[in-house]
Amino acid sequence: DSGVTQTPKHLITATGQRVTLRCSPRSGDLSVYWYQQSLDQGLQFLIQYYNGEERAKGNILERFSAQQFPDLHSELNLSSLELGDSALYFCASSVGPFPGTGELFFGEGSRLTVL
Amino acid sequence: QKEVEQDPGPLSVPEGAIVSLNCTYSNSAFQYFMWYRQYSRKGPELLMYTYSSGNKEDGRFTAQVDKSSKYISLFIRDSQPSDSATYLCAMSAGQGGKLIFGQGTELSVKP
């Protein structure tokens, strides 16, 4: 158990809809990262928050947004969903602000299926 | 061209074989190199961590970094069925840099 909690584990929805994925980082970790994993693209970095502030942005679509709350949990909002958004969405956390200089701890992911 | 290239496999080997997994990269600023292991329906977990060039050994696992060739490897000795998983390389330039993952190589070790 990594200590990172993601909900929901599975989500099935229709095109055009909006969903929210939730992540609670490990106790003491200030950074939260969101990744999208699909078969053809691998693990793609979406966005990072550190202590409530956006720190880095990756290949995140404009239809997607995220935030980190004062209690350090984070939410990823996906709107106007398309079939191609079907993927596993992972949240990860770390102590410091710089990924790669320390371990990232991943949750078990939220599997989104858009029909 | 992707910053990090990794052969997705799948790779199937018999139990006890030596496994070699590799990644190439294009960004010469990368200094931190990692291997993550991901079991089916689970999140990735850190397996090996290396800074700059050289080798690092941990039990049956050896990580190698060749910065001159922009090439990293993970060797698994005496592979076991429990090693069956997807192995993802990851690398970063450090402070201010993002952590970039390879696509992952799916490994199956047959008893």
PDB file of C-alpha atoms in Angstrom:
ATOM      1  CA  ASP A   1       0.000   0.000   0.000  1.00  0.00           C
ATOM      2  CA  SER A   2       1.581   3.253  -1.203  1.00  0.00           C
ATOM      3  CA  GLY A   3      -0.512   5.459   1.083  1.00  0.00           C
ATOM      4  CA  VAL A   4      -2.020   7.338  -1.878  1.00  0.00           C
ATOM      5  CA  THR A   5      -5.790   6.946  -2.159  1.00  0.00           C
ATOM      6  CA  GLN A   6      -7.745   7.451  -5.350  1.00  0.00           C
ATOM      7  CA  THR A   7     -11.496   7.404  -5.848  1.00  0.00           C
ATOM      8  CA  PRO A   8     -13.420   6.162  -7.677  1.00  0.00           C
ATOM      9  CA  LYS A   9     -11.605   3.019  -8.842  1.00  0.00           C
ATOM     10  CA  HIS A  10     -13.869   2.597 -11.856  1.00  0.00           C
ATOM     11  CA  LEU A  11     -16.076   5.061 -13.688  1.00  0.00           C
ATOM     12  CA  ILE A  12     -18.248   4.556 -16.755  1.00  0.00           C
ATOM     13  CA  THR A  13     -19.840   7.569 -18.370  1.00  0.00           C
ATOM     14  CA  ALA A  14     -21.040   8.905 -21.694  1.00  0.00           C
ATOM     15  CA  THR A  15     -19.482  11.280 -24.187  1.00  0.00           C
ATOM     16  CA  GLY A  16     -20.033  14.921 -23.356  1.00  0.00           C
ATOM     17  CA  GLN A  17     -20.257  14.300 -19.631  1.00  0.00           C
ATOM     18  CA  ARG A  18     -18.068  15.634 -16.822  1.00  0.00           C
ATOM     19  CA  VAL A  19     -16.372  13.626 -14.077  1.00  0.00           C
ATOM     20  CA  THR A  20     -14.224  14.377 -11.047  1.00  0.00           C
ATOM     21  CA  LEU A  21     -11.417  12.132  -9.844  1.00  0.00           C
ATOM     22  CA  ARG A  22     -10.159  12.498  -6.306  1.00  0.00           C
ATOM     23  CA  CYS A  23      -6.762  11.876  -4.755  1.00  0.00           C
ATOM     24  CA  SER A  24      -5.468  11.911  -1.190  1.00  0.00           C
ATOM     25  CA  PRO A  25      -1.662  11.988  -1.050  1.00  0.00           C
ATOM     26  CA  ARG A  26       0.535  10.175   1.452  1.00  0.00           C
ATOM     27  CA  SER A  27       0.664  11.807   4.834  1.00  0.00           C
ATOM     28  CA  GLY A  28       3.347  14.517   4.769  1.00  0.00           C
ATOM     29  CA  ASP A  29       3.647  14.706   0.979  1.00  0.00           C
ATOM     30  CA  LEU A  30       3.134  18.196  -0.429  1.00  0.00           C
ATOM     31  CA  SER A  31       3.294  17.401  -4.150  1.00  0.00           C
ATOM     32  CA  VAL A  32       0.507  15.774  -6.106  1.00  0.00           C
ATOM     33  CA  TYR A  33       0.882  14.650  -9.709  1.00  0.00           C
ATOM     34  CA  TRP A  34      -1.714  13.477 -12.189  1.00  0.00           C
ATOM     35  CA  TYR A  35      -0.832  11.027 -14.964  1.00  0.00           C
ATOM     36  CA  GLN A  36      -2.887   9.478 -17.742  1.00  0.00           C
ATOM     37  CA  GLN A  37      -2.040   5.956 -18.870  1.00  0.00           C
ATOM     38  CA  SER A  38      -3.314   4.485 -22.114  1.00  0.00           C
ATOM     39  CA  LEU A  39      -2.100   1.489 -24.120  1.00  0.00           C
ATOM     40  CA  ASP A  40      -0.792   3.518 -27.045  1.00  0.00           C
ATOM     41  CA  GLN A  41       0.601   6.551 -25.173  1.00  0.00           C
ATOM     42  CA  GLY A  42       2.006   5.062 -22.001  1.00  0.00           C
ATOM     43  CA  LEU A  43       2.167   7.158 -18.816  1.00  0.00           C
ATOM     44  CA  GLN A  44       1.633  10.800 -19.714  1.00  0.00           C
ATOM     45  CA  PHE A  45       2.209  13.602 -17.208  1.00  0.00           C
ATOM     46  CA  LEU A  46      -0.755  15.939 -16.916  1.00  0.00           C
ATOM     47  CA  ILE A  47      -0.146  18.359 -14.064  1.00  0.00           C
ATOM     48  CA  GLN A  48       1.607  18.827 -10.715  1.00  0.00           C
ATOM     49  CA  TYR A  49       0.605  20.782  -7.624  1.00  0.00           C
ATOM     50  CA  TYR A  50       2.892  21.625  -4.753  1.00  0.00           C
ATOM     51  CA  ASN A  51       1.430  22.825  -1.473  1.00  0.00           C
ATOM     52  CA  GLY A  52      -1.699  24.159  -3.165  1.00  0.00           C
ATOM     53  CA  GLU A  53      -0.037  25.864  -6.114  1.00  0.00           C
ATOM     54  CA  GLU A  54       0.259  24.635  -9.676  1.00  0.00           C
ATOM     55  CA  ARG A  55       3.912  23.830 -10.258  1.00  0.00           C
ATOM     56  CA  ALA A  56       4.196  22.143 -13.613  1.00  0.00           C
ATOM     57  CA  LYS A  57       1.981  21.388 -16.551  1.00  0.00           C
ATOM     58  CA  GLY A  58       2.296  18.589 -19.047  1.00  0.00           C
ATOM     59  CA  ASN A  59       0.056  17.392 -21.825  1.00  0.00           C
ATOM     60  CA  ILE A  60      -3.182  18.406 -20.150  1.00  0.00           C
ATOM     61  CA  LEU A  61      -6.099  19.252 -22.399  1.00  0.00           C
ATOM     62  CA  GLU A  62      -8.034  22.493 -21.922  1.00  0.00           C
ATOM     63  CA  ARG A  63     -11.109  20.371 -21.133  1.00  0.00           C
ATOM     64  CA  PHE A  64      -9.271  19.063 -18.081  1.00  0.00           C
ATOM     65  CA  SER A  65      -8.537  21.003 -14.920  1.00  0.00           C
ATOM     66  CA  ALA A  66      -7.206  20.233 -11.487  1.00  0.00           C
ATOM     67  CA  GLN A  67      -6.720  21.781  -8.104  1.00  0.00           C
ATOM     68  CA  GLN A  68      -5.135  21.021  -4.763  1.00  0.00           C
ATOM     69  CA  PHE A  69      -7.027  21.967  -1.644  1.00  0.00           C
ATOM     70  CA  PRO A  70      -5.677  23.289   1.691  1.00  0.00           C
ATOM     71  CA  ASP A  71      -5.815  19.781   3.163  1.00  0.00           C
ATOM     72  CA  LEU A  72      -3.579  18.745   0.204  1.00  0.00           C
ATOM     73  CA  HIS A  73      -6.040  16.412  -1.452  1.00  0.00           C
ATOM     74  CA  SER A  74      -6.456  16.994  -5.166  1.00  0.00           C
ATOM     75  CA  GLU A  75      -9.191  16.683  -7.742  1.00  0.00           C
ATOM     76  CA  LEU A  76      -8.918  16.233 -11.496  1.00  0.00           C
ATOM     77  CA  ASN A  77     -11.939  17.438 -13.449  1.00  0.00           C
ATOM     78  CA  LEU A  78     -12.543  16.052 -16.922  1.00  0.00           C
ATOM     79  CA  SER A  79     -15.279  17.704 -18.991  1.00  0.00           C
ATOM     80  CA  SER A  80     -16.853  17.330 -22.439  1.00  0.00           C
ATOM     81  CA  LEU A  81     -15.596  13.768 -22.373  1.00  0.00           C
ATOM     82  CA  GLU A  82     -14.624  12.031 -25.595  1.00  0.00           C
ATOM     83  CA  LEU A  83     -14.103   8.357 -26.364  1.00  0.00           C
ATOM     84  CA  GLY A  84     -10.367   8.973 -26.468  1.00  0.00           C
ATOM     85  CA  ASP A  85     -10.351  10.088 -22.841  1.00  0.00           C
ATOM     86  CA  SER A  86     -10.904   6.493 -21.759  1.00  0.00           C
ATOM     87  CA  ALA A  87      -7.789   5.605 -19.798  1.00  0.00           C
ATOM     88  CA  LEU A  88      -6.320   4.920 -16.382  1.00  0.00           C
ATOM     89  CA  TYR A  89      -5.731   8.103 -14.420  1.00  0.00           C
ATOM     90  CA  PHE A  90      -3.074   7.906 -11.749  1.00  0.00           C
ATOM     91  CA  CYS A  91      -2.351  10.239  -8.916  1.00  0.00           C
ATOM     92  CA  ALA A  92       1.091  10.249  -7.332  1.00  0.00           C
ATOM     93  CA  SER A  93       2.598  12.164  -4.455  1.00  0.00           C
ATOM     94  CA  SER A  94       6.044  13.102  -3.199  1.00  0.00           C
ATOM     95  CA  VAL A  95       7.529  15.083  -0.359  1.00  0.00           C
ATOM     96  CA  GLY A  96       9.315  17.771  -2.334  1.00  0.00           C
ATOM     97  CA  PRO A  97       8.535  19.874  -5.381  1.00  0.00           C
ATOM     98  CA  PHE A  98      11.000  18.299  -7.794  1.00  0.00           C
ATOM     99  CA  PRO A  99      10.025  15.017  -9.415  1.00  0.00           C
ATOM    100  CA  GLY A 100      12.893  12.711 -10.186  1.00  0.00           C
ATOM    101  CA  THR A 101      14.968  13.794  -7.207  1.00  0.00           C
ATOM    102  CA  GLY A 102      12.911  11.522  -5.010  1.00  0.00           C
ATOM    103  CA  GLU A 103      10.391   8.724  -5.161  1.00  0.00           C
ATOM    104  CA  LEU A 104       6.898   9.205  -6.496  1.00  0.00           C
ATOM    105  CA  PHE A 105       4.252   7.132  -4.732  1.00  0.00           C
ATOM    106  CA  PHE A 106       1.372   6.139  -6.964  1.00  0.00           C
ATOM    107  CA  GLY A 107      -2.208   5.332  -6.146  1.00  0.00           C
ATOM    108  CA  GLU A 108      -3.975   2.386  -7.746  1.00  0.00           C
ATOM    109  CA  GLY A 109      -5.599   4.553 -10.380  1.00  0.00           C
ATOM    110  CA  SER A 110      -9.078   5.452 -11.551  1.00  0.00           C
ATOM    111  CA  ARG A 111     -10.202   3.605 -14.663  1.00  0.00           C
ATOM    112  CA  LEU A 112     -12.398   5.841 -16.804  1.00  0.00           C
ATOM    113  CA  THR A 113     -14.482   4.388 -19.605  1.00  0.00           C
ATOM    114  CA  VAL A 114     -16.297   6.791 -21.908  1.00  0.00           C
ATOM    115  CA  LEU A 115     -19.050   5.188 -23.999  1.00  0.00           C
TER     116      LEU A 115
ATOM    117  CA  GLN B   1      10.274  11.903 -31.618  1.00  0.00           C
ATOM    118  CA  LYS B   2       9.538  11.081 -28.000  1.00  0.00           C
ATOM    119  CA  GLU B   3      12.001  12.226 -25.337  1.00  0.00           C
ATOM    120  CA  VAL B   4      12.148   8.690 -23.944  1.00  0.00           C
ATOM    121  CA  GLU B   5      11.846   5.566 -26.094  1.00  0.00           C
ATOM    122  CA  GLN B   6      11.135   2.126 -24.684  1.00  0.00           C
ATOM    123  CA  ASP B   7      10.227  -1.058 -26.514  1.00  0.00           C
ATOM    124  CA  PRO B   8       6.755  -2.026 -25.250  1.00  0.00           C
ATOM    125  CA  GLY B   9       7.346  -5.739 -25.822  1.00  0.00           C
ATOM    126  CA  PRO B  10       5.773  -7.996 -24.739  1.00  0.00           C
ATOM    127  CA  LEU B  11       8.832  -9.933 -23.627  1.00  0.00           C
ATOM    128  CA  SER B  12       8.456 -13.547 -22.557  1.00  0.00           C
ATOM    129  CA  VAL B  13      11.311 -15.477 -20.910  1.00  0.00           C
ATOM    130  CA  PRO B  14      11.664 -18.776 -19.030  1.00  0.00           C
ATOM    131  CA  GLU B  15      12.194 -18.771 -15.278  1.00  0.00           C
ATOM    132  CA  GLY B  16      15.850 -18.293 -14.382  1.00  0.00           C
ATOM    133  CA  ALA B  17      16.709 -16.286 -17.492  1.00  0.00           C
ATOM    134  CA  ILE B  18      18.600 -13.012 -17.451  1.00  0.00           C
ATOM    135  CA  VAL B  19      16.374 -10.183 -18.607  1.00  0.00           C
ATOM    136  CA  SER B  20      17.598  -6.975 -20.195  1.00  0.00           C
ATOM    137  CA  LEU B  21      15.263  -3.988 -20.448  1.00  0.00           C
ATOM    138  CA  ASN B  22      16.351  -0.793 -22.152  1.00  0.00           C
ATOM    139  CA  CYS B  23      15.452   2.832 -22.782  1.00  0.00           C
ATOM    140  CA  THR B  24      16.972   5.507 -24.941  1.00  0.00           C
ATOM    141  CA  TYR B  25      16.505   9.226 -24.502  1.00  0.00           C
ATOM    142  CA  SER B  26      17.236  12.424 -26.364  1.00  0.00           C
ATOM    143  CA  ASN B  27      17.499  15.076 -23.626  1.00  0.00           C
ATOM    144  CA  SER B  28      21.117  15.372 -22.497  1.00  0.00           C
ATOM    145  CA  ALA B  29      19.978  17.322 -19.411  1.00  0.00           C
ATOM    146  CA  PHE B  30      18.514  14.191 -17.787  1.00  0.00           C
ATOM    147  CA  GLN B  31      20.469  13.325 -14.640  1.00  0.00           C
ATOM    148  CA  TYR B  32      18.075  11.232 -12.558  1.00  0.00           C
ATOM    149  CA  PHE B  33      17.124   7.820 -13.862  1.00  0.00           C
ATOM    150  CA  MET B  34      14.583   5.449 -12.415  1.00  0.00           C
ATOM    151  CA  TRP B  35      12.921   2.139 -13.070  1.00  0.00           C
ATOM    152  CA  TYR B  36       9.369   1.628 -11.907  1.00  0.00           C
ATOM    153  CA  ARG B  37       7.574  -1.729 -11.807  1.00  0.00           C
ATOM    154  CA  GLN B  38       3.840  -1.928 -12.396  1.00  0.00           C
ATOM    155  CA  TYR B  39       1.853  -5.051 -11.653  1.00  0.00           C
ATOM    156  CA  SER B  40      -1.455  -5.583 -13.398  1.00  0.00           C
ATOM    157  CA  ARG B  41      -4.232  -3.320 -12.034  1.00  0.00           C
ATOM    158  CA  LYS B  42      -1.781  -1.559  -9.707  1.00  0.00           C
ATOM    159  CA  GLY B  43       0.079   1.737  -9.713  1.00  0.00           C
ATOM    160  CA  PRO B  44       3.787   1.901 -10.575  1.00  0.00           C
ATOM    161  CA  GLU B  45       6.269   1.505  -7.707  1.00  0.00           C
ATOM    162  CA  LEU B  46       9.897   2.559  -7.632  1.00  0.00           C
ATOM    163  CA  LEU B  47      12.332  -0.287  -8.211  1.00  0.00           C
ATOM    164  CA  MET B  48      15.707   1.355  -8.870  1.00  0.00           C
ATOM    165  CA  TYR B  49      17.039   4.914  -8.692  1.00  0.00           C
ATOM    166  CA  THR B  50      20.310   6.155 -10.188  1.00  0.00           C
ATOM    167  CA  TYR B  51      21.893   9.558 -10.343  1.00  0.00           C
ATOM    168  CA  SER B  52      24.078  10.371 -13.361  1.00  0.00           C
ATOM    169  CA  SER B  53      26.125   7.596 -14.967  1.00  0.00           C
ATOM    170  CA  GLY B  54      27.224   4.243 -13.652  1.00  0.00           C
ATOM    171  CA  ASN B  55      25.819   1.032 -12.261  1.00  0.00           C
ATOM    172  CA  LYS B  56      23.675   0.283  -9.251  1.00  0.00           C
ATOM    173  CA  GLU B  57      22.923  -3.163  -7.934  1.00  0.00           C
ATOM    174  CA  ASP B  58      20.136  -4.296  -5.603  1.00  0.00           C
ATOM    175  CA  GLY B  59      19.791  -8.024  -5.177  1.00  0.00           C
ATOM    176  CA  ARG B  60      18.889  -9.564  -8.529  1.00  0.00           C
ATOM    177  CA  PHE B  61      18.450  -6.151 -10.156  1.00  0.00           C
ATOM    178  CA  THR B  62      21.148  -4.008 -11.775  1.00  0.00           C
ATOM    179  CA  ALA B  63      20.562  -0.583 -13.286  1.00  0.00           C
ATOM    180  CA  GLN B  64      23.038   0.877 -15.749  1.00  0.00           C
ATOM    181  CA  VAL B  65      23.229   4.394 -17.136  1.00  0.00           C
ATOM    182  CA  ASP B  66      25.370   5.381 -20.114  1.00  0.00           C
ATOM    183  CA  LYS B  67      24.931   9.114 -20.548  1.00  0.00           C
ATOM    184  CA  SER B  68      27.338   9.292 -23.482  1.00  0.00           C
ATOM    185  CA  SER B  69      25.048   6.986 -25.451  1.00  0.00           C
ATOM    186  CA  LYS B  70      21.833   8.282 -23.819  1.00  0.00           C
ATOM    187  CA  TYR B  71      20.952   4.708 -22.925  1.00  0.00           C
ATOM    188  CA  ILE B  72      19.799   3.087 -19.709  1.00  0.00           C
ATOM    189  CA  SER B  73      19.290  -0.566 -18.880  1.00  0.00           C
ATOM    190  CA  LEU B  74      17.761  -2.744 -16.202  1.00  0.00           C
ATOM    191  CA  PHE B  75      19.045  -6.290 -15.797  1.00  0.00           C
ATOM    192  CA  ILE B  76      17.162  -8.932 -13.869  1.00  0.00           C
ATOM    193  CA  ARG B  77      19.150 -12.041 -12.931  1.00  0.00           C
ATOM    194  CA  ASP B  78      17.541 -15.392 -12.147  1.00  0.00           C
ATOM    195  CA  SER B  79      14.152 -14.075 -13.199  1.00  0.00           C
ATOM    196  CA  GLN B  80      11.111 -15.359 -11.323  1.00  0.00           C
ATOM    197  CA  PRO B  81       7.413 -15.592 -12.259  1.00  0.00           C
ATOM    198  CA  SER B  82       6.818 -12.913  -9.626  1.00  0.00           C
ATOM    199  CA  ASP B  83       8.878 -10.531 -11.787  1.00  0.00           C
ATOM    200  CA  SER B  84       6.106 -10.620 -14.409  1.00  0.00           C
ATOM    201  CA  ALA B  85       5.007  -7.003 -14.664  1.00  0.00           C
ATOM    202  CA  THR B  86       5.395  -3.901 -16.794  1.00  0.00           C
ATOM    203  CA  TYR B  87       8.696  -2.080 -16.287  1.00  0.00           C
ATOM    204  CA  LEU B  88       8.774   1.657 -16.937  1.00  0.00           C
ATOM    205  CA  CYS B  89      11.900   3.725 -17.192  1.00  0.00           C
ATOM    206  CA  ALA B  90      11.648   7.336 -16.021  1.00  0.00           C
ATOM    207  CA  MET B  91      14.041  10.223 -16.059  1.00  0.00           C
ATOM    208  CA  SER B  92      14.325  13.830 -15.037  1.00  0.00           C
ATOM    209  CA  ALA B  93      16.684  16.760 -15.373  1.00  0.00           C
ATOM    210  CA  GLY B  94      16.238  17.463 -11.677  1.00  0.00           C
ATOM    211  CA  GLN B  95      15.143  20.741 -10.157  1.00  0.00           C
ATOM    212  CA  GLY B  96      12.610  22.383 -12.427  1.00  0.00           C
ATOM    213  CA  GLY B  97      12.377  19.380 -14.707  1.00  0.00           C
ATOM    214  CA  LYS B  98       9.467  17.041 -15.278  1.00  0.00           C
ATOM    215  CA  LEU B  99       9.611  13.296 -14.749  1.00  0.00           C
ATOM    216  CA  ILE B 100       9.217  11.651 -18.144  1.00  0.00           C
ATOM    217  CA  PHE B 101       8.234   7.991 -18.414  1.00  0.00           C
ATOM    218  CA  GLY B 102       8.905   5.515 -21.146  1.00  0.00           C
ATOM    219  CA  GLN B 103       5.993   3.547 -22.547  1.00  0.00           C
ATOM    220  CA  GLY B 104       6.829   0.509 -20.424  1.00  0.00           C
ATOM    221  CA  THR B 105       7.922  -3.014 -21.352  1.00  0.00           C
ATOM    222  CA  GLU B 106       5.581  -5.861 -20.467  1.00  0.00           C
ATOM    223  CA  LEU B 107       7.578  -8.801 -19.107  1.00  0.00           C
ATOM    224  CA  SER B 108       6.273 -12.323 -18.598  1.00  0.00           C
ATOM    225  CA  VAL B 109       8.422 -14.930 -16.821  1.00  0.00           C
ATOM    226  CA  LYS B 110       7.165 -18.448 -17.464  1.00  0.00           C
ATOM    227  CA  PRO B 111       7.654 -21.214 -14.852  1.00  0.00           C
TER     228      PRO B 111
END
